[in-house]
Each structure stands twice: as structure tokens, then as C-alpha cells.
Amino acid sequence: MSPAPADLLIRGGTVIDGTGKAPLSADVAIKDGRIAHVGPRWPGTADRVLEAAGLWVAPGFIDIHSHSDFTLLADPRAMSSIAQGVTLEVVGNCGHGCAPLTDPTTARMNIYGYAADYPIDWRSVGQYLERLQERQPAVNVLTLVPNGRLRLAVAGLVDRPSTPDELRRMKELLQASLEEGAFGFSTGLEYGPERACSEEEIAELCGVVAKCEGLYATHTRNREGEDQEAIAEAIRTAQTAGVALQISHISVVARLAADGVRAVDGALEQVDRARRAGLDLDFDMHTRLFGTTNLSAALPPEVLEGDQAAVAARLRDPEVRRRVGAYRSIVAGLAQGDWQRILLSQYRPRPELAGQSLADIGRDMGLEPVDLICELLLAAQDRVHEPMILAFCYREDEARRVFAHPRCMVGSDATALCPDGPLRGAVFHGAYTWAGWFFRHFVRDTGLLSPEAAVHRLTGLPADRLGLEDRGTIRPGAWADLAVFDGQTFRERGTIAAPNLTAQGMVHVLVNGVPTLEDGAWTGARGGQVLRRGG
């Protein structure tokens, strides 16, 4: 007896199922958004057929470390992601995100890609997720609760540890956010709102997450010369709280030591020891050999408090500039005293400065780095958090060591973008290139990873990390999140000079069984779901 007709059949492809197993030739039949059959030949009929001869059929890629919290609201098509086979993004990373919040004005400094004229009409994580679902994103989305959002909501822009009362309220807000569907909690201990957070208060917050069996993802506390301590603190915190730990972009330790390779090897050794001791611990890395963040992250948090006029007055104040110079910001840490390595990547007041180093701009303008930063932000005071920088602080041999580790997942550390529409002209390096670069570089060019190992890092491994039993692998019953691509041509096209070029080689992309990319063309359909923990 023949099975009921499938809604859609992907016929004749080479299936790389996300488990790390060897590829196999198989048909994949889809019914009601889920995979109904994986085997040599579908014995039934199908309403529609997508040919996959000569192509690889993989689970949709999971971006374990995304900053698309806002851009998916602004333009839910996520074309930069879909063109790379991405079907799920994890937002709320690095202590940054859209919720929870109390003051929309201060919220802007903690949201990557935020457009100043976009109305913020939500407050809680639950309300944010509702707004996101209303936008019907092209990709699936889940969120962590950002620690920076908790701090700003409860204490505002302070540069000190939380008081006992503030910590109590932050724990209550975190608990409520987890109950509203967040999958865990993140910190960005290098950023202004969180730099003064104590290890003890983070452990207490992680204790709330542990009781809900959530995940703790951390952008570690990175201090020059303290490369091993950055990882050690994260491990101690997780052990104290009994929480599952995800160390974000672990190669950052390379810029904290004179010998980056030694620092990376030491970090990986710490991970392996902790895992052997029983800690639930994994990590991820982005695929750029540079870091990127807001130029405004160079300022102490109190400088950014208040309205535009108040911020501008502080930026002009010589005493404030002295404090900026003494402040150990993430931007100064990335520079490591060499401002040639810091490039201005996005600057609306003077677009011609984009791509130039702060050292060169400062020399041309006759300004020292601190004065230059303050002057650049003054000129952009109506959108003070918009200017972005690139920091060239990683090397190939450091990245290779990390990606060779079997527990390393891959994240964009970027925002989902579109080349047209409301986000046209927006730039976040890595958005259009991260997965394509990873596959091209580590599978085809260097042979570091087999196709099945690379797919596992992008699919089954992060799905398991997130507790998503019905995503990340190709098997009957799983959601039909699928990426069908040419394994010989899939690659990034974007460059530092021209970052907003969509990847090539992706042929079909399905999200919950909905074809979003078909024969390399956009269908206009958006099948993403907003996932809620326990939902």
C-alpha cells in the first residue's frame, strides 16, 4: 500500500543528516512541515518535487550566536541568512538584545543594528517574542535573556556591582523572562553596562537559569594578560550555579596574550578538563579574523546617560575625555595600543571614512585616539550607537585550532540583513559570509573538516546544545528545516570592502517545510517560528 502523498519531495540528493554520519543517497519527503521519509526512493507520490541530483541535502544551519534581535523585526526576510542555508538563529547573546527593558531610550545602546526611528512598544521578553512572531520571520528564532538588559532595566547605567536589592529584582526579571519562553541567559562582561558585575552576582543569576535547565552563554571578562582567567571565571561560575555553559567566540583569548596560540591552546585545555570533570560545557567561534562592535563601547556607561544634549556636553568635556582615556573599554582592549588595527566600518556623517583606521583618521585630523573617538561620536550624536568598528586581532592558526576541536560550534556574531528594503545599506561584517566562509575554507580549501563534520557543527551539535530534539537532523518526524546546496560551489562572496553580497551555491532552503529559496530564487514565503522554551 502506497503512503499518503507527500506535500513536497526532495529527490535524488546526497543526504548529510547532521549526526556526523557518512552521506547517503536518498529522497526526503515532507508532510505537514515535517520530514515523513528519508530513504533511497520515496514509494509514494508528491504534490511538488524539488530536484537535488548532484546536490547535498543537509539540515538547515543553526546560528548559535546571532545578534539579529532587532533586524528580524525591521526586515523579517533574513536574506543574508537564508542565502547561506540558515534556518534558526539564537539571539540575545553577549548581554545584548531587545528585552526585557524599562526605558526605551537607554535600550538603544544595547541593541545591535537598532534604527533610531523604530518604535519600541514592548517591555517583556514575552511581548518581544510576540512582536517577532507577528513579523513572521523567514527563519526560526529563539532568545536568551541578556544580562545587559537586566542591568539597564533594574539599575540603569551604573559602573559598580549590583546591590542586593537590584540583584533580587534582576533574578525576578530573569525568572519571568525564562517563564515567558527564553532558553537561557547571556552575559557580555566586556561591555559598559556589565563590566562591574561581580562573579558572585552572575553565579546567582545563573542559579535561576539552572533551576529552569536553561543555558548560560558568556562573552567572557577579557582583560589583557588574563587569557586563562577569562575562561576560568566562566567555568567557576557555571560550576557554582550548576548550569550548562556555552563560551562565546572563545578565540577572543588570543588577543589577551602575547602568544595567541598558547592562549587558545590553554583555553581549550581548560574546556577539556572541565568536561572531563562533568561540567556541561561547549563553545563557539565566529568566522572572521577580526572583531566588530559599536564605537560607543569605548565610553564609560555614565557618559551615555541622559538625552542627546547631555551626552554631547559630556563628550566635549575635557575631564570626561580624560576618563575615557583611562577607561579599559572593549575598544581599547581590541586596539592593544595600536589604533592602526581598528577600522571605522560604518559612519553616516562622513561615509568616506569607512574602511580607514582610527590611527590614519586621527593623523589626518590632528587628533589623539580619545579625542578622535569623542569627535566622531559628537558628529553622530543623533545616532551615537550606530558607528561600528572592525578590530583585526585574530590569526588563522588560532582560529584553526578552535575549529578543529569537536565541540566547537559556529556562529555569525552578526545581524541578519537584506540588500534592499529597510535594512539596505546596513552593514554588519559576517552577516552575508559566515557559513559560506566556514564551509568553503575548512571543507574545500584546507580539508580541516569533512563535509559531514562541518554540517554537524552547524546543525546537530547546536540543536543538541539547545535541547531541540526535532531540529538539527534529517530524520522522520523532525521539522523540515533543510538546506540543499552545491557542495563544490557553496561559498561567501562578500568581502571587507563589499560585505553585502549574498552567498552563492545554495539552491533550495526550506523552513518548517516552507520553500523560502527555490532553484536559487526567493519565493517570498516566510515559514519561521518563534521558539519558546517548553513550548
Short mmCIF file of C-alpha atoms in Angstrom, two decimals, residues 63 65-71 80-81 84 93-94 96 110-114 191 249 286-288 290-295 345-346 385-390 411-418 423-434 494-496 498-501:
data_model
loop_
_atom_site.label_atom_id
_atom_site.label_comp_id
_atom_site.label_asym_id
_atom_site.label_seq_id
_atom_site.Cartn_x
_atom_site.Cartn_y
_atom_site.Cartn_z
CA ASP A 63 23.37 30.18 14.01
CA HIS A 65 25.45 33.12 18.17
CA SER A 66 23.40 35.75 16.35
CA HIS A 67 22.69 39.41 17.04
CA SER A 68 19.57 39.63 14.84
CA ASP A 69 17.28 40.59 17.75
CA PHE A 70 16.26 43.85 16.09
CA THR A 71 16.97 43.32 12.40
CA SER A 80 21.70 37.18 4.27
CA SER A 81 20.94 34.14 6.40
CA GLN A 84 23.58 30.59 3.44
CA ASN A 93 23.80 36.94 23.01
CA CYS A 94 26.69 38.87 24.65
CA HIS A 96 22.74 42.46 24.24
CA ASN A 110 22.28 47.63 23.93
CA ILE A 111 20.62 46.59 20.65
CA TYR A 112 22.83 45.88 17.65
CA GLY A 113 21.55 47.42 14.43
CA TYR A 114 18.80 49.45 16.08
CA TYR A 191 30.67 45.84 27.79
CA HIS A 249 33.67 33.23 20.50
CA HIS A 286 32.69 33.30 14.63
CA THR A 287 34.33 33.06 11.21
CA ARG A 288 36.02 36.45 10.96
CA PHE A 290 38.51 40.44 13.21
CA GLY A 291 36.12 41.59 15.91
CA THR A 292 33.37 44.16 15.46
CA THR A 293 31.37 46.31 17.85
CA ASN A 294 29.94 49.81 18.35
CA LEU A 295 32.40 52.70 18.57
CA SER A 345 33.41 50.36 9.28
CA GLN A 346 30.14 52.28 9.25
CA HIS A 385 25.37 53.93 18.84
CA GLU A 386 25.33 53.46 15.07
CA PRO A 387 29.05 53.86 14.14
CA MET A 388 30.80 50.49 14.06
CA ILE A 389 34.43 49.42 14.13
CA LEU A 390 36.43 46.42 12.94
CA GLY A 411 28.11 31.43 14.90
CA SER A 412 27.76 34.54 12.80
CA ASP A 413 28.20 37.02 15.66
CA ALA A 414 26.30 39.28 13.25
CA THR A 415 22.84 40.53 12.32
CA ALA A 416 20.55 39.14 9.64
CA LEU A 417 20.35 41.67 6.82
CA CYS A 418 18.75 42.23 3.41
CA LEU A 423 17.95 47.45 6.04
CA ARG A 424 19.54 48.32 2.70
CA GLY A 425 22.87 49.94 3.37
CA ALA A 426 23.13 48.45 6.87
CA VAL A 427 26.41 46.66 7.44
CA PHE A 428 27.46 44.01 9.92
CA HIS A 429 30.52 42.16 8.74
CA GLY A 430 29.93 38.42 8.69
CA ALA A 431 26.19 38.67 8.10
CA TYR A 432 26.40 37.55 4.46
CA THR A 433 29.54 35.43 4.72
CA TRP A 434 29.93 33.44 7.94
CA GLY A 494 31.14 39.32 0.50
CA THR A 495 34.45 40.96 1.34
CA ILE A 496 35.58 43.61 3.81
CA ALA A 498 31.94 44.90 -0.23
CA PRO A 499 30.34 42.95 2.63
CA ASN A 500 26.71 42.92 1.46
CA LEU A 501 26.91 40.28 -1.26
#
